[in-house]
Tab-separated table of C-alpha atoms and ligand atoms in Angstrom:
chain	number	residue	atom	x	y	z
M	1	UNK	CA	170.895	69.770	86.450
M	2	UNK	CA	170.118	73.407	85.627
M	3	UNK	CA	169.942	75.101	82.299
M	4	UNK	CA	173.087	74.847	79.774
M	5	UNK	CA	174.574	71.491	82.026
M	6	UNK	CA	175.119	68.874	79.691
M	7	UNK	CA	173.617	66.089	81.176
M	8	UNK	CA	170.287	67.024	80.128
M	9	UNK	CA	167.060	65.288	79.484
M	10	UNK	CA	167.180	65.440	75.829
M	11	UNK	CA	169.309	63.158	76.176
M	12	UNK	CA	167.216	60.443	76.723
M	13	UNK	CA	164.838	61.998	74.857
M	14	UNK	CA	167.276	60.941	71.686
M	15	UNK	CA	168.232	57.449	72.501
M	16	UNK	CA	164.204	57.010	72.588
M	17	UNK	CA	163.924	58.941	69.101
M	18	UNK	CA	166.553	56.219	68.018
M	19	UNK	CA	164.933	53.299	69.566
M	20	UNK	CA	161.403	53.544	68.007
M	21	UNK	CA	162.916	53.038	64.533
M	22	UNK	CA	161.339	49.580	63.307
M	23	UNK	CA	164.639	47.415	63.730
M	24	UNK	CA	163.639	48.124	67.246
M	25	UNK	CA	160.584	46.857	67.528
M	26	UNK	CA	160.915	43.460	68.786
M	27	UNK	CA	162.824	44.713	72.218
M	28	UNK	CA	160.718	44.087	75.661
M	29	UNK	CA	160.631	47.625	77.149
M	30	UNK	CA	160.186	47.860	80.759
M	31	UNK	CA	160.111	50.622	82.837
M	32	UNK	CA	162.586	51.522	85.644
M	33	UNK	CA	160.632	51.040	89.035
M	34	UNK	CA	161.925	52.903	92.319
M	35	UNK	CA	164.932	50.776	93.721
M	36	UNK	CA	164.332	49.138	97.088
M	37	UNK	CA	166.567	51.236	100.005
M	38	UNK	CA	168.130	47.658	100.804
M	39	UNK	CA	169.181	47.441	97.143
M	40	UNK	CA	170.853	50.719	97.397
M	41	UNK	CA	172.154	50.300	101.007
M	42	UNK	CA	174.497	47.610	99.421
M	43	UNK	CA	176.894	49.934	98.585
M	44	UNK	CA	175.824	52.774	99.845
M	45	UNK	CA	175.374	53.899	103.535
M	46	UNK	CA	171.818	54.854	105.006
M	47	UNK	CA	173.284	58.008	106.611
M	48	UNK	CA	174.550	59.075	102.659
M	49	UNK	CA	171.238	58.165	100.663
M	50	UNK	CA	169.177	60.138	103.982
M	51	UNK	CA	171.702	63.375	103.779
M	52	UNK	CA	170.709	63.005	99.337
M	53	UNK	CA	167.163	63.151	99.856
M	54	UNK	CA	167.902	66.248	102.584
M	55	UNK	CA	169.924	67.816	99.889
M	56	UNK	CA	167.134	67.463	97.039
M	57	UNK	CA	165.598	71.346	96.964
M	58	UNK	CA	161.428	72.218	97.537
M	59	UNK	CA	162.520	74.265	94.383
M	60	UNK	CA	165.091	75.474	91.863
M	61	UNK	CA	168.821	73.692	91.942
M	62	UNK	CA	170.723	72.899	94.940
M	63	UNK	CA	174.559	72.207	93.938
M	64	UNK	CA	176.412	69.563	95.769
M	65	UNK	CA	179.558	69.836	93.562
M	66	UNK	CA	180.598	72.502	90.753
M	67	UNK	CA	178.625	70.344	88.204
M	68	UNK	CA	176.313	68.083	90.117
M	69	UNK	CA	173.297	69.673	91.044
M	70	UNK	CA	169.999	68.595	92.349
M	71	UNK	CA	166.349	69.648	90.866
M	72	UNK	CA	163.140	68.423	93.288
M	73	UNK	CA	162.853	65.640	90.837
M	74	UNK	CA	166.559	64.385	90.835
M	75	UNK	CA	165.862	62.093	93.869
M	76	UNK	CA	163.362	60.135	92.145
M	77	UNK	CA	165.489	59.599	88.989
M	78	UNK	CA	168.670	58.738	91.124
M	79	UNK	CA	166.122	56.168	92.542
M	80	UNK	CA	164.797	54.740	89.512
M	81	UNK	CA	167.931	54.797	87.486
M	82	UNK	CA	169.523	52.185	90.298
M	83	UNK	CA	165.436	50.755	90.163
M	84	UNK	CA	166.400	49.898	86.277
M	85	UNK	CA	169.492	48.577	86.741
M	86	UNK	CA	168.219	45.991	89.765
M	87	UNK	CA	165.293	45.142	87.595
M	88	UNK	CA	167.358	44.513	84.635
M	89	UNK	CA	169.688	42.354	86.663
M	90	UNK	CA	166.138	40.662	87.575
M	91	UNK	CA	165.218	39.640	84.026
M	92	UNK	CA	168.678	39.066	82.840
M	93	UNK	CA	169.927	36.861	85.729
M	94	UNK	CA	165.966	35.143	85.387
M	95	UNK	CA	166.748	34.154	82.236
M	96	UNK	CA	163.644	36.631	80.711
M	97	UNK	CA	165.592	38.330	79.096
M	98	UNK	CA	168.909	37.184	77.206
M	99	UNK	CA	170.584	40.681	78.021
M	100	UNK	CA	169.362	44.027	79.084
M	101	UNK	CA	170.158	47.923	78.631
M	102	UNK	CA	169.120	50.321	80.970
M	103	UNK	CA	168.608	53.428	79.272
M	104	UNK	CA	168.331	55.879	82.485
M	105	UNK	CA	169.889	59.008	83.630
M	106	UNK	CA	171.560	60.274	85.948
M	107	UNK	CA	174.715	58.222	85.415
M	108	UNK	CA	176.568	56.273	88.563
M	109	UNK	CA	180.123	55.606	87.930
M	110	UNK	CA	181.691	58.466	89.857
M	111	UNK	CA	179.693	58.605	92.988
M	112	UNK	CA	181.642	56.560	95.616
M	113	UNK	CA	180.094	54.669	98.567
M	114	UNK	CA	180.150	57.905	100.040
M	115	UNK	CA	179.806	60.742	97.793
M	116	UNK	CA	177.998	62.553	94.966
M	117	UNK	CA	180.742	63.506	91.947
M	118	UNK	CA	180.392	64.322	88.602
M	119	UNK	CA	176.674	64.145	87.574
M	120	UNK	CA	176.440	60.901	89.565
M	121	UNK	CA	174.617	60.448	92.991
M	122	UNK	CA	174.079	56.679	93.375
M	123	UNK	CA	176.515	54.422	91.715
M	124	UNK	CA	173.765	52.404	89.909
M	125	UNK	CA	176.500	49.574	87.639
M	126	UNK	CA	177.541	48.877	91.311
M	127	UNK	CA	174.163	48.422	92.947
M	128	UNK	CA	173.654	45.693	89.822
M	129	UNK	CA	176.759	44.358	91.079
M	130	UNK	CA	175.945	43.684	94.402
M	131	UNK	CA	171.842	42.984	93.770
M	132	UNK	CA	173.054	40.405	91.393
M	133	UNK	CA	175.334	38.192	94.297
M	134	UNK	CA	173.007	38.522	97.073
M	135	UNK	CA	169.999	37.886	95.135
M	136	UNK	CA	170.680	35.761	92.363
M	137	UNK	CA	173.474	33.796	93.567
M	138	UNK	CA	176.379	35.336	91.144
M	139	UNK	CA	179.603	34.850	92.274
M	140	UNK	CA	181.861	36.762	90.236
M	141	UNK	CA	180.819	39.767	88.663
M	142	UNK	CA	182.408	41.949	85.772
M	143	UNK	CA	182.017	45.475	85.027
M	144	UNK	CA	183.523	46.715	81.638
M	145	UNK	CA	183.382	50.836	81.715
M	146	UNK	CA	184.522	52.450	78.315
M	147	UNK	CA	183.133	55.894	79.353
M	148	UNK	CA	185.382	58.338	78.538
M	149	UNK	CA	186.054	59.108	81.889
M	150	UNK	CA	187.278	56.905	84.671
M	151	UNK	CA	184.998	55.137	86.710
M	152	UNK	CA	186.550	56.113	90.115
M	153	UNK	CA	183.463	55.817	92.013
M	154	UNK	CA	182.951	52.140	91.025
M	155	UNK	CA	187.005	51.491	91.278
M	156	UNK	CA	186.794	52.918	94.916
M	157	UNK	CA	183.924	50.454	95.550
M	158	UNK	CA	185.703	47.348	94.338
M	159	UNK	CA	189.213	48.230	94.880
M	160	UNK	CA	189.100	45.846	97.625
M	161	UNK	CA	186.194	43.161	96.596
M	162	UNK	CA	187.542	39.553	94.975
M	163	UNK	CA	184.255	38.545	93.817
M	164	UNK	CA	184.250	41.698	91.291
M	165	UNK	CA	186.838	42.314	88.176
M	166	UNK	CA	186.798	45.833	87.348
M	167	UNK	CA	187.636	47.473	83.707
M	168	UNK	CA	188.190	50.498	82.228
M	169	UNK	CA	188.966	52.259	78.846
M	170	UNK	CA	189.371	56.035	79.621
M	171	UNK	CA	191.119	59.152	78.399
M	172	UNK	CA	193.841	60.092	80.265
M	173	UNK	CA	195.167	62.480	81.507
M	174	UNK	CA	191.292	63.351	82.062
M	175	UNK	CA	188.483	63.973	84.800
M	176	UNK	CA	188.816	62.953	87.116
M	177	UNK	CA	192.351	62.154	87.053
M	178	UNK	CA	192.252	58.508	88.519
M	179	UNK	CA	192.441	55.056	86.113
M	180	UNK	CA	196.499	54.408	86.123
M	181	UNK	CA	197.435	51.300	84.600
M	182	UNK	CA	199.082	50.647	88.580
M	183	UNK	CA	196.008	50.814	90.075
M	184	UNK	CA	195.540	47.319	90.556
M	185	UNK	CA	192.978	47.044	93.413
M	186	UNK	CA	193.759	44.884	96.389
M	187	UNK	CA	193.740	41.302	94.542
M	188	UNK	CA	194.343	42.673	91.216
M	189	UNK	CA	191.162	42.756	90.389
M	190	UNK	CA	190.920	46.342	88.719
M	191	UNK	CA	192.241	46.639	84.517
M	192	UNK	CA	192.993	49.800	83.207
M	193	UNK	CA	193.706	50.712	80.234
M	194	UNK	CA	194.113	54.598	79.810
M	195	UNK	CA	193.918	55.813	76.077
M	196	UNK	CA	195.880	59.317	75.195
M	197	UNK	CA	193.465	61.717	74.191
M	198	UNK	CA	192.781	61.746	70.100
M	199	UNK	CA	192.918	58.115	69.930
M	200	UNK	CA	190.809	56.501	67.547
M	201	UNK	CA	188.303	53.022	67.733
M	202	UNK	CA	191.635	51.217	67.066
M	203	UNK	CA	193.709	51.952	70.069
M	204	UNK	CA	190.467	51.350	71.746
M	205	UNK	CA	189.905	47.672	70.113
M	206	UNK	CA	193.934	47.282	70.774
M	207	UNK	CA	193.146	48.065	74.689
M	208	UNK	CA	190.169	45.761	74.975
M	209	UNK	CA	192.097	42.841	72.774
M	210	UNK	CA	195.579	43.253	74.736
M	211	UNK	CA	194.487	43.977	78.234
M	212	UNK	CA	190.849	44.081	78.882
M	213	UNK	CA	189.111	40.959	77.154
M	214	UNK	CA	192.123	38.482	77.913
M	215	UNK	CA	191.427	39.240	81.737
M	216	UNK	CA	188.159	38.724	81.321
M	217	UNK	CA	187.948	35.518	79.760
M	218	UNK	CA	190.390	34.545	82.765
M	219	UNK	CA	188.024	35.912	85.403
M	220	UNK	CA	185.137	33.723	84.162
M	221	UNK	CA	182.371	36.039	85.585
M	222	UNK	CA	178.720	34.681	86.362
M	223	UNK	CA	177.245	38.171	84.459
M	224	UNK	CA	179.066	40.952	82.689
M	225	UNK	CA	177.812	44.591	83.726
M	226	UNK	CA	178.882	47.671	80.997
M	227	UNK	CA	179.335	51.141	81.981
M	228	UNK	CA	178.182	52.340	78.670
M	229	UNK	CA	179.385	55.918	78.652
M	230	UNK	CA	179.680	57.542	74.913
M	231	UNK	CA	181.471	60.541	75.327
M	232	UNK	CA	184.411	58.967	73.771
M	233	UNK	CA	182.380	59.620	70.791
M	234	UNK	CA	184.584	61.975	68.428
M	235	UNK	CA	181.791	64.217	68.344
M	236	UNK	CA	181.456	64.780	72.290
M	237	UNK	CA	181.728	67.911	73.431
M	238	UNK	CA	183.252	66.459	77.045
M	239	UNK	CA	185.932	63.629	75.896
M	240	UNK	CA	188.857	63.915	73.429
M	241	UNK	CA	188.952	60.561	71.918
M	242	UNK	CA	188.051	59.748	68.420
M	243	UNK	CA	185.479	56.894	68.450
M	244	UNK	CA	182.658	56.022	66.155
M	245	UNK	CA	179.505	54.171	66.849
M	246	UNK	CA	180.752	51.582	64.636
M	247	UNK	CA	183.283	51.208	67.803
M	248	UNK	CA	180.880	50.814	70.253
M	249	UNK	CA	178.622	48.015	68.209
M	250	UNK	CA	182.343	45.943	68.046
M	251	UNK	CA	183.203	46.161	71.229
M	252	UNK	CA	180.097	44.858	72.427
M	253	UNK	CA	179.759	42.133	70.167
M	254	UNK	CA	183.558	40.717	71.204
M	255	UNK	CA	181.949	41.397	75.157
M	256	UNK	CA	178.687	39.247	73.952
M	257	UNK	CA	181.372	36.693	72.844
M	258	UNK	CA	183.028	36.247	76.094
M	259	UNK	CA	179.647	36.346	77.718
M	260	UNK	CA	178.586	33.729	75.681
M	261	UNK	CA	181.461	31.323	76.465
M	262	UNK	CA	181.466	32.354	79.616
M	263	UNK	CA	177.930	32.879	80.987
M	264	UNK	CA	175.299	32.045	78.918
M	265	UNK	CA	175.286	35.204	76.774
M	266	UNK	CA	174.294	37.593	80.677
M	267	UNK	CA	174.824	41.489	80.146
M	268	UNK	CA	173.600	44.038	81.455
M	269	UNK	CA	174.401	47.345	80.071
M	270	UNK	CA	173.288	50.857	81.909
M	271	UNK	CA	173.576	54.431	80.335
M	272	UNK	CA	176.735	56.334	81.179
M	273	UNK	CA	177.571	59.878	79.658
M	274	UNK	CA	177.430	60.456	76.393
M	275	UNK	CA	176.721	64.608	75.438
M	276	UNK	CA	176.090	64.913	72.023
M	277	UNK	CA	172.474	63.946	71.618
M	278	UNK	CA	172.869	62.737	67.716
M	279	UNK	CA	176.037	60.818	68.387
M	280	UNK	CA	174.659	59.408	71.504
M	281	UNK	CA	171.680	58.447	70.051
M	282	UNK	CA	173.454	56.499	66.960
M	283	UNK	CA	176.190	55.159	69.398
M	284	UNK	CA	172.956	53.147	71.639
M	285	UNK	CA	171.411	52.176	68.294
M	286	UNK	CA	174.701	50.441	67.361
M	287	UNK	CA	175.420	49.226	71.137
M	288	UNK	CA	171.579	48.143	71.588
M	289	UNK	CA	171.779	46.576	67.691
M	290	UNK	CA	175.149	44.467	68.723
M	291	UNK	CA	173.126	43.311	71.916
M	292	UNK	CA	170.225	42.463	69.970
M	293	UNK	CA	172.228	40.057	67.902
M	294	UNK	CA	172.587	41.943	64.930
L	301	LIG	ZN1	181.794	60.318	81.053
């Protein structure tokens, strides 16, 4: 995204640093192949993904939005980031793989059906969604977002879909303004659970416990999807809430606890935001550790 923009490569660069430690080494690793256009056309339109890849520059940065800018290789990382997610769906819902986390960037939960926003270009938690009930047969599906932002993108997509229970822990007031506890969706069907800025893992655990998990259980999905987003990390330069990683590795395992009542232990988890490249790496050690069973 341009020099000083803090959704950066490093980023990735220090989840992998974190991931080759030897507690790691018994994960399957896959890479993130291109996503299929009929994948993607799911939720998104042909005429939107065709005016992205028009966008994407021959060179230098092309800026769609204050902060959301396209390099000439953005396209093929939008593409593979919603590639990973639909493959990890693949080995999760397969039973390969027990659960999955899709370690890709650039992040998807603000981008609407319809529009780029906010580092995000293809919303990639809710082309899992949607690759996971017209391929594999799920009916319901759940997606639990505790970025520290709201997941407007993926609310805008659902606000009217049954089949799909969306959640969110968020700071708010906060970019980009949306996540209300009255927003509803159109069969109830959208939780959220704003947190005030400076709250710590324990509002956070009290949000999940008193409105999130409850709902869940209730809802009974077929596979649970995570927006994993760790700017709510208390080191993150973006978000104002006061989390540890500690906080992340707990509220995964009590998600793994519902999935395991409730669908054989399926989760897929995909990269969010998260800006502080030591915190962000220790937070998807925990989260990855927690998924991993231990
Ligand atoms: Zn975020």
């Amino acid at each position: 995204m341009g020099p000083g923009h803090p959704e950066r490569p490093e980023r990735l660069r220090a989840i992998e640093r974190g991931l080759e430690e030897a507690r790691f080494a018994l994960l399957a690793r896959i890479s993130a192949p291109r996503a299929e256009l009929a994948a993607l056309e799911r939720v998104h339109p042909q005429s939107y993904l065709a005016a992205l890849e028009q966008a994407a520059p021959r060179e230098g940065y092309s800026a769609l939005d204050s902060d959301t800018l396209m390099c000439p290789d953005t396209i093929e990382a939008v593409w593979r980031a919603a590639g990973g997610a639909v493959a990890a769906v693949e080995e999760v819902m397969s039973g390969r793989a027990d659960n999955a986390f899709v370690a890709a960037r650039p992040p998807g939960h603000h981008a609407g059906a319809h529009n780029p926003m906010g580092f995000c270009f293809v919303n990639n938690v809710a082309v899992a969604a949607r690759h996971a009930q017209a391929a594999h047969g799920a009916e319901r599906v759940a997606i639990v977002d505790f970025d520290v932002h709201h997941g407007n993108g993926t609310q805008e997509i659902f606000w009217a879909d049954e089949s799909a229970l969306f959640c969110s822990t968020h700071q708010a007031p906060f970019y980009p303004g949306t996540g209300g506890r009255n927003e509803t969706g159109a069969h109830d069907n959208i939780v959220n659970a704003p947190l005030f800025a400076g709250s710590t893992g324990d509002a956070f655990r009290e949000a999940l416990d008193d409105r999130i998990l409850p709902r869940l259980r209730d809802f009974a999905p077929d596979l649970i999807l995570i927006s994993a987003g760790f700017d709510a990390h208390e080191r993150d330069p973006l978000g104002g809430l006061r989390l540890r990683e500690v906080d992340f590795g707990d509220a995964t395992k009590r998600l793994m606890e519902i999935a395991d009542k409730r669908c054989d232990g399926r989760i897929v988890s995909m990269l969010e935001g998260g800006y502080d490249v030591d915190a962000l790496s220790l937070c998807v050690s925990a989260h990855v550790l927690a998924l991993m069973g231990g």
